Amino acid sequence: MSLQDISDRISKAEQNAGRKPGEVTLVAVSKVQPDERVKAVLNEGHRCFGENRVQEAESKWPSFKQHFDGVELHLIGPLQSNKARAAMALFDVIHTLDRPKLATTLARIAQEQGYCPEMFVQVNTGEEEQKAGVLPADADKFIQECLGLDLPVKGLMCIPPAHEEAALHFALLAKIAARNGLVGLSMGMSSDFEKAIALGATHIRVGSAIFGDRVPA
Ligand SMILES: *Cc1c(COP(=O)(O)O)cnc(C)c1O
C-alpha cells in the first residue's frame, strides 16, 4: 500500500469516529526497511518516523535528517538505561518508558540538559511475560511517579497480544489514560489502526502497510 492509501484510510477512520481531521499522527515505522523505501516516503513529504532500536536509528537517521528538514523521530522499542542519553539526543518522542530505573535516568539527564523528549508510558495490557511495559495494576502509580520527576508524559502506549482482540486492549489503555488525565494514546499498527482510531488513538505506528514486508538484513 502507498502512503496516500494509508492517509486516506486514516482520514476515513477519523471521520467515522467523529474525530477532527488530522488529529491522528501517523508514525511510519521504518525499522529494518531499506534506505530506498524510507527515502521514497520522505520524498512524498512524510516526516514522522518510528524506529525500535537506538543503534539502528543512529546509523541511518542523522544522514536522512541532513537531507530532509523537519524530521520527527519516535522511539517505539525497548530502551536500556545505558542508551538513554543517545536516545534523548536522537529521538523527539519516546514511547517506551516502562520502569522506575529508566524514569530516574531520563529525568536526571533531562535536568542536566534542560531538554527532554515527549514520553509515552508503555503498558503491558496483556500482562505478557515476554513483553515490556508496566502492568495495568501498577500503571497509575508509575505514571504519577514519572510526572513527579517532571518527565513530560503525554500519554500511554500498548502492543496488544498477537492472538487477542486488540480492541479490548485499546479500550483498557484509553481508560487508564483518562483516569490519569493523559490525552495521548499510542496504539494501532498495520493490521488494526482503524480500530485504534475508533477507540481514541492519537498516534498510530504503521510499518509494513506503508513500506511492505520487512526484509531481514
Ligand atoms: C514494528 C512495530 C510496529 C509496526 O508494525 P507493523 O505491523 O509493520 O505495522 C508498531 N509498533 C511497534 C512497537 C513495532 O515494533
PDB file of C-alpha atoms and ligand atoms in Angstrom:
ATOM      1  CA  MET A   1       0.000   0.000   0.000  1.00  0.00           C
ATOM      2  CA  SER A   2       1.116   3.562  -0.569  1.00  0.00           C
ATOM      3  CA  LEU A   3       1.433   6.345   1.937  1.00  0.00           C
ATOM      4  CA  GLN A   4      -1.511   8.017   0.223  1.00  0.00           C
ATOM      5  CA  ASP A   5      -3.723   4.938   0.681  1.00  0.00           C
ATOM      6  CA  ILE A   6      -2.888   4.816   4.384  1.00  0.00           C
ATOM      7  CA  SER A   7      -3.535   8.546   4.767  1.00  0.00           C
ATOM      8  CA  ASP A   8      -6.932   8.108   3.106  1.00  0.00           C
ATOM      9  CA  ARG A   9      -7.798   5.231   5.419  1.00  0.00           C
ATOM     10  CA  ILE A  10      -6.780   7.325   8.441  1.00  0.00           C
ATOM     11  CA  SER A  11      -8.979  10.229   7.290  1.00  0.00           C
ATOM     12  CA  LYS A  12     -11.921   7.923   6.806  1.00  0.00           C
ATOM     13  CA  ALA A  13     -11.424   6.331  10.233  1.00  0.00           C
ATOM     14  CA  GLU A  14     -11.188   9.773  11.859  1.00  0.00           C
ATOM     15  CA  GLN A  15     -14.401  10.783  10.167  1.00  0.00           C
ATOM     16  CA  ASN A  16     -16.235   7.579  11.116  1.00  0.00           C
ATOM     17  CA  ALA A  17     -15.201   8.061  14.735  1.00  0.00           C
ATOM     18  CA  GLY A  18     -16.288  11.698  14.779  1.00  0.00           C
ATOM     19  CA  ARG A  19     -12.711  12.816  15.321  1.00  0.00           C
ATOM     20  CA  LYS A  20     -11.174  16.017  13.960  1.00  0.00           C
ATOM     21  CA  PRO A  21      -9.442  15.650  10.578  1.00  0.00           C
ATOM     22  CA  GLY A  22      -5.687  15.340  11.043  1.00  0.00           C
ATOM     23  CA  GLU A  23      -6.000  14.594  14.751  1.00  0.00           C
ATOM     24  CA  VAL A  24      -4.190  11.264  14.448  1.00  0.00           C
ATOM     25  CA  THR A  25      -0.416  11.252  13.960  1.00  0.00           C
ATOM     26  CA  LEU A  26       0.941   8.599  11.617  1.00  0.00           C
ATOM     27  CA  VAL A  27       4.263   7.261  12.860  1.00  0.00           C
ATOM     28  CA  ALA A  28       5.744   5.465   9.849  1.00  0.00           C
ATOM     29  CA  VAL A  29       7.719   2.560  11.281  1.00  0.00           C
ATOM     30  CA  SER A  30      10.879   2.327   9.193  1.00  0.00           C
ATOM     31  CA  LYS A  31      12.803  -0.291  11.216  1.00  0.00           C
ATOM     32  CA  VAL A  32      14.769  -2.736   9.077  1.00  0.00           C
ATOM     33  CA  GLN A  33      13.481  -1.154   5.854  1.00  0.00           C
ATOM     34  CA  PRO A  34      15.957  -0.481   3.055  1.00  0.00           C
ATOM     35  CA  ASP A  35      17.028   3.172   2.783  1.00  0.00           C
ATOM     36  CA  GLU A  36      15.439   3.453  -0.651  1.00  0.00           C
ATOM     37  CA  ARG A  37      11.974   2.737   0.697  1.00  0.00           C
ATOM     38  CA  VAL A  38      12.423   5.205   3.553  1.00  0.00           C
ATOM     39  CA  LYS A  39      13.694   7.848   1.153  1.00  0.00           C
ATOM     40  CA  ALA A  40      10.680   7.328  -1.098  1.00  0.00           C
ATOM     41  CA  VAL A  41       8.334   8.065   1.802  1.00  0.00           C
ATOM     42  CA  LEU A  42      10.415  11.110   2.783  1.00  0.00           C
ATOM     43  CA  ASN A  43      10.193  12.306  -0.821  1.00  0.00           C
ATOM     44  CA  GLU A  44       6.410  12.008  -0.645  1.00  0.00           C
ATOM     45  CA  GLY A  45       6.592  14.575   2.142  1.00  0.00           C
ATOM     46  CA  HIS A  46       6.112  12.422   5.222  1.00  0.00           C
ATOM     47  CA  ARG A  47       8.273  13.449   8.196  1.00  0.00           C
ATOM     48  CA  CYS A  48       7.221  11.389  11.216  1.00  0.00           C
ATOM     49  CA  PHE A  49       9.015   8.058  11.628  1.00  0.00           C
ATOM     50  CA  GLY A  50       9.405   5.330  14.232  1.00  0.00           C
ATOM     51  CA  GLU A  51      12.370   3.092  14.957  1.00  0.00           C
ATOM     52  CA  ASN A  52      12.569   0.342  17.555  1.00  0.00           C
ATOM     53  CA  ARG A  53      16.329   0.234  18.108  1.00  0.00           C
ATOM     54  CA  VAL A  54      18.550   3.132  19.146  1.00  0.00           C
ATOM     55  CA  GLN A  55      21.593   1.780  17.367  1.00  0.00           C
ATOM     56  CA  GLU A  56      19.839   1.190  14.077  1.00  0.00           C
ATOM     57  CA  ALA A  57      18.295   4.658  14.209  1.00  0.00           C
ATOM     58  CA  GLU A  58      21.699   6.205  14.927  1.00  0.00           C
ATOM     59  CA  SER A  59      23.127   4.539  11.862  1.00  0.00           C
ATOM     60  CA  LYS A  60      20.524   5.814   9.419  1.00  0.00           C
ATOM     61  CA  TRP A  61      18.712   8.936  10.636  1.00  0.00           C
ATOM     62  CA  PRO A  62      21.481  11.539  11.061  1.00  0.00           C
ATOM     63  CA  SER A  63      22.103  11.393   7.321  1.00  0.00           C
ATOM     64  CA  PHE A  64      18.386  11.457   6.398  1.00  0.00           C
ATOM     65  CA  LYS A  65      17.996  14.443   8.725  1.00  0.00           C
ATOM     66  CA  GLN A  66      20.724  16.267   6.799  1.00  0.00           C
ATOM     67  CA  HIS A  67      18.823  15.868   3.568  1.00  0.00           C
ATOM     68  CA  PHE A  68      15.251  16.357   4.767  1.00  0.00           C
ATOM     69  CA  ASP A  69      14.026  19.168   7.017  1.00  0.00           C
ATOM     70  CA  GLY A  70      11.550  18.692   9.818  1.00  0.00           C
ATOM     71  CA  VAL A  71      12.018  15.002  10.548  1.00  0.00           C
ATOM     72  CA  GLU A  72      10.384  13.869  13.796  1.00  0.00           C
ATOM     73  CA  LEU A  73      11.692  10.598  15.200  1.00  0.00           C
ATOM     74  CA  HIS A  74       9.849   8.318  17.605  1.00  0.00           C
ATOM     75  CA  LEU A  75      11.429   5.507  19.614  1.00  0.00           C
ATOM     76  CA  ILE A  76       8.927   2.640  19.787  1.00  0.00           C
ATOM     77  CA  GLY A  77      11.169  -0.182  21.013  1.00  0.00           C
ATOM     78  CA  PRO A  78      12.618  -1.050  24.440  1.00  0.00           C
ATOM     79  CA  LEU A  79      15.135   1.420  25.865  1.00  0.00           C
ATOM     80  CA  GLN A  80      18.045   0.324  28.053  1.00  0.00           C
ATOM     81  CA  SER A  81      19.179   2.859  30.628  1.00  0.00           C
ATOM     82  CA  ASN A  82      22.688   2.894  29.179  1.00  0.00           C
ATOM     83  CA  LYS A  83      21.244   4.052  25.846  1.00  0.00           C
ATOM     84  CA  ALA A  84      19.088   6.759  27.427  1.00  0.00           C
ATOM     85  CA  ARG A  85      21.449   9.619  26.615  1.00  0.00           C
ATOM     86  CA  ALA A  86      21.814   8.555  22.983  1.00  0.00           C
ATOM     87  CA  ALA A  87      18.058   8.110  22.657  1.00  0.00           C
ATOM     88  CA  MET A  88      17.367  11.556  24.098  1.00  0.00           C
ATOM     89  CA  ALA A  89      19.792  13.094  21.633  1.00  0.00           C
ATOM     90  CA  LEU A  90      18.198  11.480  18.592  1.00  0.00           C
ATOM     91  CA  PHE A  91      14.502  10.993  19.313  1.00  0.00           C
ATOM     92  CA  ASP A  92      11.769  13.605  19.645  1.00  0.00           C
ATOM     93  CA  VAL A  93       9.345  11.227  21.325  1.00  0.00           C
ATOM     94  CA  ILE A  94       9.936   8.074  23.404  1.00  0.00           C
ATOM     95  CA  HIS A  95       7.004   5.625  23.527  1.00  0.00           C
ATOM     96  CA  THR A  96       8.576   3.022  25.796  1.00  0.00           C
ATOM     97  CA  LEU A  97       9.004   4.494  29.260  1.00  0.00           C
ATOM     98  CA  ASP A  98       8.258   1.398  31.311  1.00  0.00           C
ATOM     99  CA  ARG A  99      10.162   1.202  34.588  1.00  0.00           C
ATOM    100  CA  PRO A 100      11.371   3.327  37.518  1.00  0.00           C
ATOM    101  CA  LYS A 101      15.088   2.973  36.814  1.00  0.00           C
ATOM    102  CA  LEU A 102      14.657   4.248  33.265  1.00  0.00           C
ATOM    103  CA  ALA A 103      12.451   7.082  34.514  1.00  0.00           C
ATOM    104  CA  THR A 104      15.055   8.295  37.019  1.00  0.00           C
ATOM    105  CA  THR A 105      17.824   8.029  34.430  1.00  0.00           C
ATOM    106  CA  LEU A 106      15.855  10.022  31.844  1.00  0.00           C
ATOM    107  CA  ALA A 107      14.865  12.599  34.469  1.00  0.00           C
ATOM    108  CA  ARG A 108      18.476  13.062  35.575  1.00  0.00           C
ATOM    109  CA  ILE A 109      19.695  13.603  32.016  1.00  0.00           C
ATOM    110  CA  ALA A 110      16.764  15.937  31.313  1.00  0.00           C
ATOM    111  CA  GLN A 111      17.711  18.062  34.352  1.00  0.00           C
ATOM    112  CA  GLU A 112      21.299  18.164  33.190  1.00  0.00           C
ATOM    113  CA  GLN A 113      20.437  19.145  29.637  1.00  0.00           C
ATOM    114  CA  GLY A 114      17.376  21.265  30.203  1.00  0.00           C
ATOM    115  CA  TYR A 115      15.629  19.312  27.475  1.00  0.00           C
ATOM    116  CA  CYS A 116      13.512  16.172  27.325  1.00  0.00           C
ATOM    117  CA  PRO A 117      11.696  14.374  24.510  1.00  0.00           C
ATOM    118  CA  GLU A 118       7.983  13.790  24.993  1.00  0.00           C
ATOM    119  CA  MET A 119       7.171  10.451  26.599  1.00  0.00           C
ATOM    120  CA  PHE A 120       4.583   7.721  26.477  1.00  0.00           C
ATOM    121  CA  VAL A 121       4.381   5.162  29.267  1.00  0.00           C
ATOM    122  CA  GLN A 122       4.181   1.650  27.845  1.00  0.00           C
ATOM    123  CA  VAL A 123       1.539  -0.532  29.478  1.00  0.00           C
ATOM    124  CA  ASN A 124       1.663  -4.309  29.169  1.00  0.00           C
ATOM    125  CA  THR A 125      -2.106  -4.579  28.794  1.00  0.00           C
ATOM    126  CA  GLY A 126      -1.963  -8.292  28.014  1.00  0.00           C
ATOM    127  CA  GLU A 127       0.267  -8.974  31.061  1.00  0.00           C
ATOM    128  CA  GLU A 128       2.568 -10.987  28.803  1.00  0.00           C
ATOM    129  CA  GLU A 129       5.765 -12.150  30.415  1.00  0.00           C
ATOM    130  CA  GLN A 130       7.963 -11.576  27.370  1.00  0.00           C
ATOM    131  CA  LYS A 131       6.623  -8.094  26.743  1.00  0.00           C
ATOM    132  CA  ALA A 132       7.859  -4.793  28.118  1.00  0.00           C
ATOM    133  CA  GLY A 133       5.586  -2.322  29.842  1.00  0.00           C
ATOM    134  CA  VAL A 134       4.240  -1.618  33.273  1.00  0.00           C
ATOM    135  CA  LEU A 135       1.380  -3.879  34.389  1.00  0.00           C
ATOM    136  CA  PRO A 136      -2.097  -2.320  34.317  1.00  0.00           C
ATOM    137  CA  ALA A 137      -2.365  -2.595  38.106  1.00  0.00           C
ATOM    138  CA  ASP A 138       0.880  -0.653  38.566  1.00  0.00           C
ATOM    139  CA  ALA A 139       0.241   1.909  35.857  1.00  0.00           C
ATOM    140  CA  ASP A 140      -1.365   4.721  37.905  1.00  0.00           C
ATOM    141  CA  LYS A 141       1.431   4.722  40.453  1.00  0.00           C
ATOM    142  CA  PHE A 142       4.168   4.623  37.818  1.00  0.00           C
ATOM    143  CA  ILE A 143       2.601   7.403  35.732  1.00  0.00           C
ATOM    144  CA  GLN A 144       2.372   9.642  38.804  1.00  0.00           C
ATOM    145  CA  GLU A 145       5.967   8.805  39.682  1.00  0.00           C
ATOM    146  CA  CYS A 146       7.095   9.877  36.197  1.00  0.00           C
ATOM    147  CA  LEU A 147       5.106  13.104  36.357  1.00  0.00           C
ATOM    148  CA  GLY A 148       6.608  13.704  39.806  1.00  0.00           C
ATOM    149  CA  LEU A 149      10.045  13.507  38.199  1.00  0.00           C
ATOM    150  CA  ASP A 150       8.920  16.256  35.760  1.00  0.00           C
ATOM    151  CA  LEU A 151       9.065  13.900  32.780  1.00  0.00           C
ATOM    152  CA  PRO A 152       6.798  15.222  30.001  1.00  0.00           C
ATOM    153  CA  VAL A 153       4.482  12.207  29.867  1.00  0.00           C
ATOM    154  CA  LYS A 154       1.895  12.846  27.153  1.00  0.00           C
ATOM    155  CA  GLY A 155       0.163   9.515  27.050  1.00  0.00           C
ATOM    156  CA  LEU A 156       0.258   5.729  27.065  1.00  0.00           C
ATOM    157  CA  MET A 157       1.360   3.094  24.591  1.00  0.00           C
ATOM    158  CA  CYS A 158       0.475  -0.587  24.191  1.00  0.00           C
ATOM    159  CA  ILE A 159       1.184  -3.566  21.941  1.00  0.00           C
ATOM    160  CA  PRO A 160      -1.755  -5.988  22.296  1.00  0.00           C
ATOM    161  CA  PRO A 161      -1.106  -9.748  22.422  1.00  0.00           C
ATOM    162  CA  ALA A 162      -0.914 -11.199  18.920  1.00  0.00           C
ATOM    163  CA  HIS A 163      -3.908 -13.500  19.227  1.00  0.00           C
ATOM    164  CA  GLU A 164      -6.357 -11.468  21.258  1.00  0.00           C
ATOM    165  CA  GLU A 165      -8.968  -8.925  20.221  1.00  0.00           C
ATOM    166  CA  ALA A 166      -6.952  -5.703  20.037  1.00  0.00           C
ATOM    167  CA  ALA A 167      -9.981  -3.518  20.772  1.00  0.00           C
ATOM    168  CA  LEU A 168     -10.144  -4.777  24.359  1.00  0.00           C
ATOM    169  CA  HIS A 169      -6.564  -3.683  24.920  1.00  0.00           C
ATOM    170  CA  PHE A 170      -7.087  -0.332  23.229  1.00  0.00           C
ATOM    171  CA  ALA A 171     -10.121   0.309  25.428  1.00  0.00           C
ATOM    172  CA  LEU A 172      -8.197  -0.617  28.577  1.00  0.00           C
ATOM    173  CA  LEU A 173      -5.326   1.687  27.624  1.00  0.00           C
ATOM    174  CA  ALA A 174      -7.762   4.555  26.971  1.00  0.00           C
ATOM    175  CA  LYS A 175      -9.353   4.015  30.365  1.00  0.00           C
ATOM    176  CA  ILE A 176      -6.031   4.090  32.223  1.00  0.00           C
ATOM    177  CA  ALA A 177      -5.025   7.244  30.331  1.00  0.00           C
ATOM    178  CA  ALA A 178      -8.301   9.017  31.073  1.00  0.00           C
ATOM    179  CA  ARG A 179      -8.173   8.407  34.813  1.00  0.00           C
ATOM    180  CA  ASN A 180      -4.624   9.793  34.860  1.00  0.00           C
ATOM    181  CA  GLY A 181      -5.522  12.888  32.858  1.00  0.00           C
ATOM    182  CA  LEU A 182      -3.439  11.880  29.840  1.00  0.00           C
ATOM    183  CA  VAL A 183      -4.635  12.591  26.305  1.00  0.00           C
ATOM    184  CA  GLY A 184      -2.062  10.728  24.193  1.00  0.00           C
ATOM    185  CA  LEU A 185      -2.712   7.151  23.058  1.00  0.00           C
ATOM    186  CA  SER A 186      -0.052   5.360  21.003  1.00  0.00           C
ATOM    187  CA  MET A 187      -1.864   2.295  19.731  1.00  0.00           C
ATOM    188  CA  GLY A 188      -2.687   0.567  16.474  1.00  0.00           C
ATOM    189  CA  MET A 189      -0.410  -0.989  13.861  1.00  0.00           C
ATOM    190  CA  SER A 190      -0.812  -2.097  10.227  1.00  0.00           C
ATOM    191  CA  SER A 191      -3.469  -4.676  10.965  1.00  0.00           C
ATOM    192  CA  ASP A 192      -5.651  -2.740  13.388  1.00  0.00           C
ATOM    193  CA  PHE A 193      -5.056   1.013  13.202  1.00  0.00           C
ATOM    194  CA  GLU A 194      -8.625   1.838  12.178  1.00  0.00           C
ATOM    195  CA  LYS A 195      -9.917   0.086  15.269  1.00  0.00           C
ATOM    196  CA  ALA A 196      -7.393   2.029  17.367  1.00  0.00           C
ATOM    197  CA  ILE A 197      -8.548   5.327  15.857  1.00  0.00           C
ATOM    198  CA  ALA A 198     -12.153   4.444  16.696  1.00  0.00           C
ATOM    199  CA  LEU A 199     -11.057   3.924  20.312  1.00  0.00           C
ATOM    200  CA  GLY A 200      -9.148   7.191  20.580  1.00  0.00           C
ATOM    201  CA  ALA A 201      -5.606   6.614  19.268  1.00  0.00           C
ATOM    202  CA  THR A 202      -3.666   9.860  18.843  1.00  0.00           C
ATOM    203  CA  HIS A 203      -0.568   8.095  17.432  1.00  0.00           C
ATOM    204  CA  ILE A 204      -0.664   5.002  15.248  1.00  0.00           C
ATOM    205  CA  ARG A 205       2.516   3.069  14.458  1.00  0.00           C
ATOM    206  CA  VAL A 206       2.310   1.640  10.960  1.00  0.00           C
ATOM    207  CA  GLY A 207       5.184  -0.189   9.277  1.00  0.00           C
ATOM    208  CA  SER A 208       4.555  -2.971   6.804  1.00  0.00           C
ATOM    209  CA  ALA A 209       1.342  -1.468   5.387  1.00  0.00           C
ATOM    210  CA  ILE A 210       3.370   1.529   4.193  1.00  0.00           C
ATOM    211  CA  PHE A 211       6.774   0.066   3.378  1.00  0.00           C
ATOM    212  CA  GLY A 212       5.912  -3.501   2.509  1.00  0.00           C
ATOM    213  CA  ASP A 213       7.103  -6.565   4.376  1.00  0.00           C
ATOM    214  CA  ARG A 214      10.262  -6.169   6.402  1.00  0.00           C
ATOM    215  CA  VAL A 215      13.112  -7.978   4.708  1.00  0.00           C
ATOM    216  CA  PRO A 216      15.653  -9.262   7.218  1.00  0.00           C
ATOM    217  CA  ALA A 217      19.050  -7.579   6.749  1.00  0.00           C
TER     218      ALA A 217
HETATM  219  C1  LIG B   1       7.265  -2.997  14.198  1.00  0.00           C
HETATM  220  C2  LIG B   1       6.380  -2.259  15.116  1.00  0.00           C
HETATM  221  C3  LIG B   1       5.208  -1.626  14.655  1.00  0.00           C
HETATM  222  C4  LIG B   1       4.747  -1.681  13.209  1.00  0.00           C
HETATM  223  O1  LIG B   1       4.252  -2.928  12.901  1.00  0.00           O
HETATM  224  P1  LIG B   1       3.507  -3.213  11.502  1.00  0.00           P
HETATM  225  O2  LIG B   1       2.700  -4.409  11.762  1.00  0.00           O
HETATM  226  O3  LIG B   1       4.586  -3.418  10.486  1.00  0.00           O
HETATM  227  O4  LIG B   1       2.679  -2.022  11.186  1.00  0.00           O
HETATM  228  C5  LIG B   1       4.439  -0.932  15.564  1.00  0.00           C
HETATM  229  N1  LIG B   1       4.790  -0.840  16.876  1.00  0.00           N
HETATM  230  C6  LIG B   1       5.901  -1.431  17.352  1.00  0.00           C
HETATM  231  C7  LIG B   1       6.223  -1.301  18.789  1.00  0.00           C
HETATM  232  C8  LIG B   1       6.721  -2.163  16.487  1.00  0.00           C
HETATM  233  O5  LIG B   1       7.835  -2.745  16.995  1.00  0.00           O
END
